[in-house]
Short mmCIF file of C-alpha atoms in Angstrom, two decimals:
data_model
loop_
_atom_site.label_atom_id
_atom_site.label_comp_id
_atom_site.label_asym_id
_atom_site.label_seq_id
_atom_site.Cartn_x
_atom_site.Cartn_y
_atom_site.Cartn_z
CA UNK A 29 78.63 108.13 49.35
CA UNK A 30 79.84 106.52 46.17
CA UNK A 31 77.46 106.33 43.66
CA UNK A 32 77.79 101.99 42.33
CA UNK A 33 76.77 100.22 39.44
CA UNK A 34 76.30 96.13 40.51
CA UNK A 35 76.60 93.02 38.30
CA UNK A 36 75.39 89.73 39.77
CA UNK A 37 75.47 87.02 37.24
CA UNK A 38 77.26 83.59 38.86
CA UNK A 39 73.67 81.59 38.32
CA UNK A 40 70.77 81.61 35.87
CA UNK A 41 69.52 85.10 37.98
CA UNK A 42 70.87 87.77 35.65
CA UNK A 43 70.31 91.48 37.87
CA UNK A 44 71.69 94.56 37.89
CA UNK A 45 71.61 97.67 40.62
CA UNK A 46 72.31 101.19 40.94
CA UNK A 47 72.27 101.82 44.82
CA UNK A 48 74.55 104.83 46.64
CA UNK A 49 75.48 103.22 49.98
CA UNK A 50 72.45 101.21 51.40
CA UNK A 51 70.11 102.89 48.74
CA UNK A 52 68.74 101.23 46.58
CA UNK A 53 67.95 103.41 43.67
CA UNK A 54 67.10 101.04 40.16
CA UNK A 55 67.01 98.04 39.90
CA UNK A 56 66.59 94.73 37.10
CA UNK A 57 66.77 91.08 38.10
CA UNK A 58 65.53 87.96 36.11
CA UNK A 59 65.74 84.69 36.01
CA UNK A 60 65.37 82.58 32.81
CA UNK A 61 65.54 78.92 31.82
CA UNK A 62 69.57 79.21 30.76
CA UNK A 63 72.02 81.12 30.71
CA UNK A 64 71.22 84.67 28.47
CA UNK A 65 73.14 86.94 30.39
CA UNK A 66 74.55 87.77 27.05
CA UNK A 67 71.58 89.27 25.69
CA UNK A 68 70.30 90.67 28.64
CA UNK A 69 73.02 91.98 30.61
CA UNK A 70 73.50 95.33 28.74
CA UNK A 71 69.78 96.21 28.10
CA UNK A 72 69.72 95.46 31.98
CA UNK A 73 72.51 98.36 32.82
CA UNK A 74 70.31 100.77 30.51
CA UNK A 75 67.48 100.18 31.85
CA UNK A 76 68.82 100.62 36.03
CA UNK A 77 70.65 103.62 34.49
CA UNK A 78 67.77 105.47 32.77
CA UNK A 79 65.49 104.24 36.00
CA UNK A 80 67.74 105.79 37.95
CA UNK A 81 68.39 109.15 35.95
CA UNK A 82 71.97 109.23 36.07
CA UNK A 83 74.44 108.83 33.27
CA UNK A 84 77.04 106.49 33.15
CA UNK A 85 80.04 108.64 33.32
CA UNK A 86 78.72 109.84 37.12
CA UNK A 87 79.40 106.34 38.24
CA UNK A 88 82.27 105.73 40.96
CA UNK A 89 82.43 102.21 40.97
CA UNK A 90 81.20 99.18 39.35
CA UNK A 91 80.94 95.90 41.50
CA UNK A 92 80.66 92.71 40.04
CA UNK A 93 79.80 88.94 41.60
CA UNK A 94 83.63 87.30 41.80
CA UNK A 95 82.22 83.80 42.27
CA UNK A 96 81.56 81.06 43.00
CA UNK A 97 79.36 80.19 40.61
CA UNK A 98 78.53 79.79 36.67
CA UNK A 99 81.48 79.78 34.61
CA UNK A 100 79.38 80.85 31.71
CA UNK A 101 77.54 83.42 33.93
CA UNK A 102 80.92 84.69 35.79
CA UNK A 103 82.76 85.68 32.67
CA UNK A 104 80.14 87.40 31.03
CA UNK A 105 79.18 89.51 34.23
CA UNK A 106 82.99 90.03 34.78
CA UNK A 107 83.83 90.77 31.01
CA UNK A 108 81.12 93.38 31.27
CA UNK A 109 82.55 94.63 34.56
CA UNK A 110 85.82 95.25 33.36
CA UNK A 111 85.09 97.00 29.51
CA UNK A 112 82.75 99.46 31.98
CA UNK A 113 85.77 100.21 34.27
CA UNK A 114 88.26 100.03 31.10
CA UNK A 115 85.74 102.94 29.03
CA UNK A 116 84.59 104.97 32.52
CA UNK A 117 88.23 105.01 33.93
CA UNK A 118 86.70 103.76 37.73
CA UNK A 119 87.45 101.51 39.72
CA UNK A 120 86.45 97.78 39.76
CA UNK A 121 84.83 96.08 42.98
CA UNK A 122 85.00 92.06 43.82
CA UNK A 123 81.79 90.74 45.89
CA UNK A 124 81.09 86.97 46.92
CA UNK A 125 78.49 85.24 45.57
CA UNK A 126 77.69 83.58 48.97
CA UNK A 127 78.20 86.87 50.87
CA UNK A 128 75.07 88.39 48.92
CA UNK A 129 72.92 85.61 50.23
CA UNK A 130 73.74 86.48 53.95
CA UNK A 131 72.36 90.10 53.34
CA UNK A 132 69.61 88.96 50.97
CA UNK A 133 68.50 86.23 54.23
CA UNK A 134 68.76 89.90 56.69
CA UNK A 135 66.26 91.10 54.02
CA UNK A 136 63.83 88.32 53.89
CA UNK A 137 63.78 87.32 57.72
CA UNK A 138 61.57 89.12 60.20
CA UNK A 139 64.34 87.91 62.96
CA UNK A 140 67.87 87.79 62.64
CA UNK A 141 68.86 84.25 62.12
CA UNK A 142 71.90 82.95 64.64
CA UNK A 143 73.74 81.64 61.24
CA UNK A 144 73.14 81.89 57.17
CA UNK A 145 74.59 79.03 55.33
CA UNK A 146 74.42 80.16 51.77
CA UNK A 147 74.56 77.12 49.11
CA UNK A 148 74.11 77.29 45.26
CA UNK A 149 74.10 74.11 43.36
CA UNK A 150 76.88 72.48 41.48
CA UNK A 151 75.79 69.15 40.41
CA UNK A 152 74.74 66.18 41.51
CA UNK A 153 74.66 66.15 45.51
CA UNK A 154 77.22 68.86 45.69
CA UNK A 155 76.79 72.76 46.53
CA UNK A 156 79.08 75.71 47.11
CA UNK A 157 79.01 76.93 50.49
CA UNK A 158 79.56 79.30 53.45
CA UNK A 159 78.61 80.11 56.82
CA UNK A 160 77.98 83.22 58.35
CA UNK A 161 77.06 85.22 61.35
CA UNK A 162 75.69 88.42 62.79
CA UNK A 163 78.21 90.74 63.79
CA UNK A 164 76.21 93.44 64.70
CA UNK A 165 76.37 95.56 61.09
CA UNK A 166 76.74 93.67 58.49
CA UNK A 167 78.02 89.43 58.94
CA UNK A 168 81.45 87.78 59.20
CA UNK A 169 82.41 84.47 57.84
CA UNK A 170 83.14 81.75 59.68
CA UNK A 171 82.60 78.75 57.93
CA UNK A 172 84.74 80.03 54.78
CA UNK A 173 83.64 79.16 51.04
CA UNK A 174 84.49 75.70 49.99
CA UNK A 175 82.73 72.92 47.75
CA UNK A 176 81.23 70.49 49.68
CA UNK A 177 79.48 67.28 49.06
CA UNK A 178 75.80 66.53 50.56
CA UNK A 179 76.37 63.24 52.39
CA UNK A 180 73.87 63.18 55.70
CA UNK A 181 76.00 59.75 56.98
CA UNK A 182 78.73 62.61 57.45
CA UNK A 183 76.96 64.35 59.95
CA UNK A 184 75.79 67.99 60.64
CA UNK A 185 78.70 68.59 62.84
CA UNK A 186 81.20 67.78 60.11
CA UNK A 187 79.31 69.64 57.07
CA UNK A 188 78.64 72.85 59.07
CA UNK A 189 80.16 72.58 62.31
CA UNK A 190 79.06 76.21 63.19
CA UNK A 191 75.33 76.15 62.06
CA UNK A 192 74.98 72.65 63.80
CA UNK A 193 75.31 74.13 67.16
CA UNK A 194 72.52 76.64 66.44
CA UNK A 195 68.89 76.31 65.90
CA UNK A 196 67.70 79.44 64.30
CA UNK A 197 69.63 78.92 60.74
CA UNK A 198 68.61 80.05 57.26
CA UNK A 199 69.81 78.05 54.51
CA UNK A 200 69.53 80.45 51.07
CA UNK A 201 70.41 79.98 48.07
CA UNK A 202 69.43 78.18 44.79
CA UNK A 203 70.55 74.92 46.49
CA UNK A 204 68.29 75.10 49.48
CA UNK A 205 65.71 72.85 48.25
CA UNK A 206 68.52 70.28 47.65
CA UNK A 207 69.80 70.83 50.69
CA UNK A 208 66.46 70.51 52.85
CA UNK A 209 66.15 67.53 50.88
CA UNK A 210 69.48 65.21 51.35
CA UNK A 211 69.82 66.61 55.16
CA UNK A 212 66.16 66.75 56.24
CA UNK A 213 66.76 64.22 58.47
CA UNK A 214 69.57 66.23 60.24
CA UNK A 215 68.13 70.22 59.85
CA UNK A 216 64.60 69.78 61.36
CA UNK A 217 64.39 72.94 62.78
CA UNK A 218 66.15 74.73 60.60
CA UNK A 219 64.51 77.71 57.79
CA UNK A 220 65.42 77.51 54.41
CA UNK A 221 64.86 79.78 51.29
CA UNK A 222 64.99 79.22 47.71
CA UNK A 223 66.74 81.93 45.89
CA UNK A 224 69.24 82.66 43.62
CA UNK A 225 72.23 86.18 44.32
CA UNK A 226 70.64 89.62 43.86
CA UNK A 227 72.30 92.86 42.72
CA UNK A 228 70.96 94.94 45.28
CA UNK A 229 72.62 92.78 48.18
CA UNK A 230 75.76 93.79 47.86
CA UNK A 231 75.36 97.15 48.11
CA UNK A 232 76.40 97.13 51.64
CA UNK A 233 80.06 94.95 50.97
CA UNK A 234 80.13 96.79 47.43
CA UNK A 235 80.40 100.15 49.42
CA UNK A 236 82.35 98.96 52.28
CA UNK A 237 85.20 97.89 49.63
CA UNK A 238 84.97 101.52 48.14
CA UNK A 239 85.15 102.96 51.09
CA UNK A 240 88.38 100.82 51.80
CA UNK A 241 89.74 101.20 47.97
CA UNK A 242 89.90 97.30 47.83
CA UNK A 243 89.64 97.43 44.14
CA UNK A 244 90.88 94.93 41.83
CA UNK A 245 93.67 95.27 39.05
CA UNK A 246 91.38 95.21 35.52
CA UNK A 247 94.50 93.75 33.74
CA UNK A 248 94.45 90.49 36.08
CA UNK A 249 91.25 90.22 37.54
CA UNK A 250 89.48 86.81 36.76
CA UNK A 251 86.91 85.09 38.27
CA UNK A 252 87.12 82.66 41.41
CA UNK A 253 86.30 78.81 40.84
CA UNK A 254 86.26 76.31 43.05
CA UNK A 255 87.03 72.60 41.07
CA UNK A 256 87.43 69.88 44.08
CA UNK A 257 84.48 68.48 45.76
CA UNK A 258 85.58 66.92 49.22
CA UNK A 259 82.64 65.64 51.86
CA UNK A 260 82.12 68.09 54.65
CA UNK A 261 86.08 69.07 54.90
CA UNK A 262 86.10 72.93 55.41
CA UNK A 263 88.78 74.86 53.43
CA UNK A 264 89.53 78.56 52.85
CA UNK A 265 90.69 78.77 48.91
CA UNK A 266 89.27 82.47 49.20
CA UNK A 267 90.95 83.56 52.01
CA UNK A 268 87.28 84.96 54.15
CA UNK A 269 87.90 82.94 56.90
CA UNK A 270 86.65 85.11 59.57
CA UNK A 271 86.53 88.48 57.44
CA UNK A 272 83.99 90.06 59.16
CA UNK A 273 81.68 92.29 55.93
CA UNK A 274 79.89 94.99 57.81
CA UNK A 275 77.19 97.64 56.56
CA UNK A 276 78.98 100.67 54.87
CA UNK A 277 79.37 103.50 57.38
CA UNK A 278 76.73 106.54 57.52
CA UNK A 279 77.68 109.31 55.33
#
């Protein structure tokens, strides 16, 4: 199993993980006032690495959050990503913001939820969002990342057609408060989870891309925004509709 090095910094959480297929094996995550992923990005990567007693140059991979989220946060973590690839002469790994939210909801559910509709806040009333569900392994989108405007007189079957024909859904991200708020009148019975992306959740995607060699060019590589805010209209400027993201395979 390859042995990755995981940068998740698209919102004010700033971690870091070492984990060799579903392993986790160090690990750093914080989450301050603003954005310092400047200053504590690299202390962060020595600290996971010396946790983990490894040295840098016995890496395979390193995975970094793609977006959406942060433009601040994005090209720090992805600027990082990149000089590590550029010096270690490996490979560089995409993940989804959103994606790492489905596996971090597996994580902190007791039952497996019938959708995850992963939202981090934007401004205002707006969120980015996708849906997801089990597939067995690992989850496949089917609501596909898009930004999406919080307007109840919409109506749940036009903001998340999928999830509204369900009634054990998890709603996770650092929008989920927001979102329980504006649509409480329309998600009674659904769960929802304050939290913000995690390192060590995408260690199962992370792998499944190495396994794959869906690795990224270093020399065009950016980050993936989202600009237009549109009420409840699902689009697929990411092209995951229906990618289904599965637990890496046993060694």
């Amino acid at each position: 199993m390859p042995l990755i090095l995981a940068i998740e910094t698209a919102t004010l959480a700033c971690s870091v993980a070492v984990f060799q297929g579903e392993k986790v094996i160090a690990h750093r995550h914080d989450i301050g006032p603003s954005y310092v992923h400047a200053e504590r990005l690299l202390p962060f990567i020595d600290d996971v690495l010396r946790d983990a007693g490894i040295a840098s140059k016995e890496l395979s991979a390193i995975a970094v959050s793609a977006g959406p989220g942060s433009y601040t946060g994005l090209r720090i973590g992805v600027a990082t990503a990149k000089g590590l690839c550029h010096a270690l002469e490996i490979p560089l790994i995409a993940t989804d913001t959103l994606e790492s939210l489905a596996f971090q909801a597996s994580r902190m559910t007791t039952r497996p939820p019938d959708a995850v509709v992963a939202v981090l806040d934007a401004r205002r009333d707006e969120v980015y969002t996708a849906t997801y569900a089990p597939n067995g392994s690992g989850w496949t989108v089917v609501e596909p990342t898009r930004a999406l405007i919080l307007e109840p007189h919409v109506g749940l079957d036009h903001l998340f057609p999928f999830a509204a024909n369900h009634s054990h859904v998890v709603v996770i991200g650092d929008a989920a408060q927001k979102t329980q708020r504006l649509l409480s009148s329309l998600t009674d019975s659904w769960s929802f989870i304050e939290g913000h992306p995690n390192a060590m959740d995408t260690c199962a995607p992370a792998t499944r891309r190495f396994v794959h060699r869906e690795f990224e060019d270093l020399a065009y590589f950016e980050p993936r925004y989202l600009k237009e805010f549109i009420a409840g209209t699902p689009r697929d400027p990411l092209g995951l509709r229906n990618r289904a993201i599965d637990s890496p395979p046993s060694s």
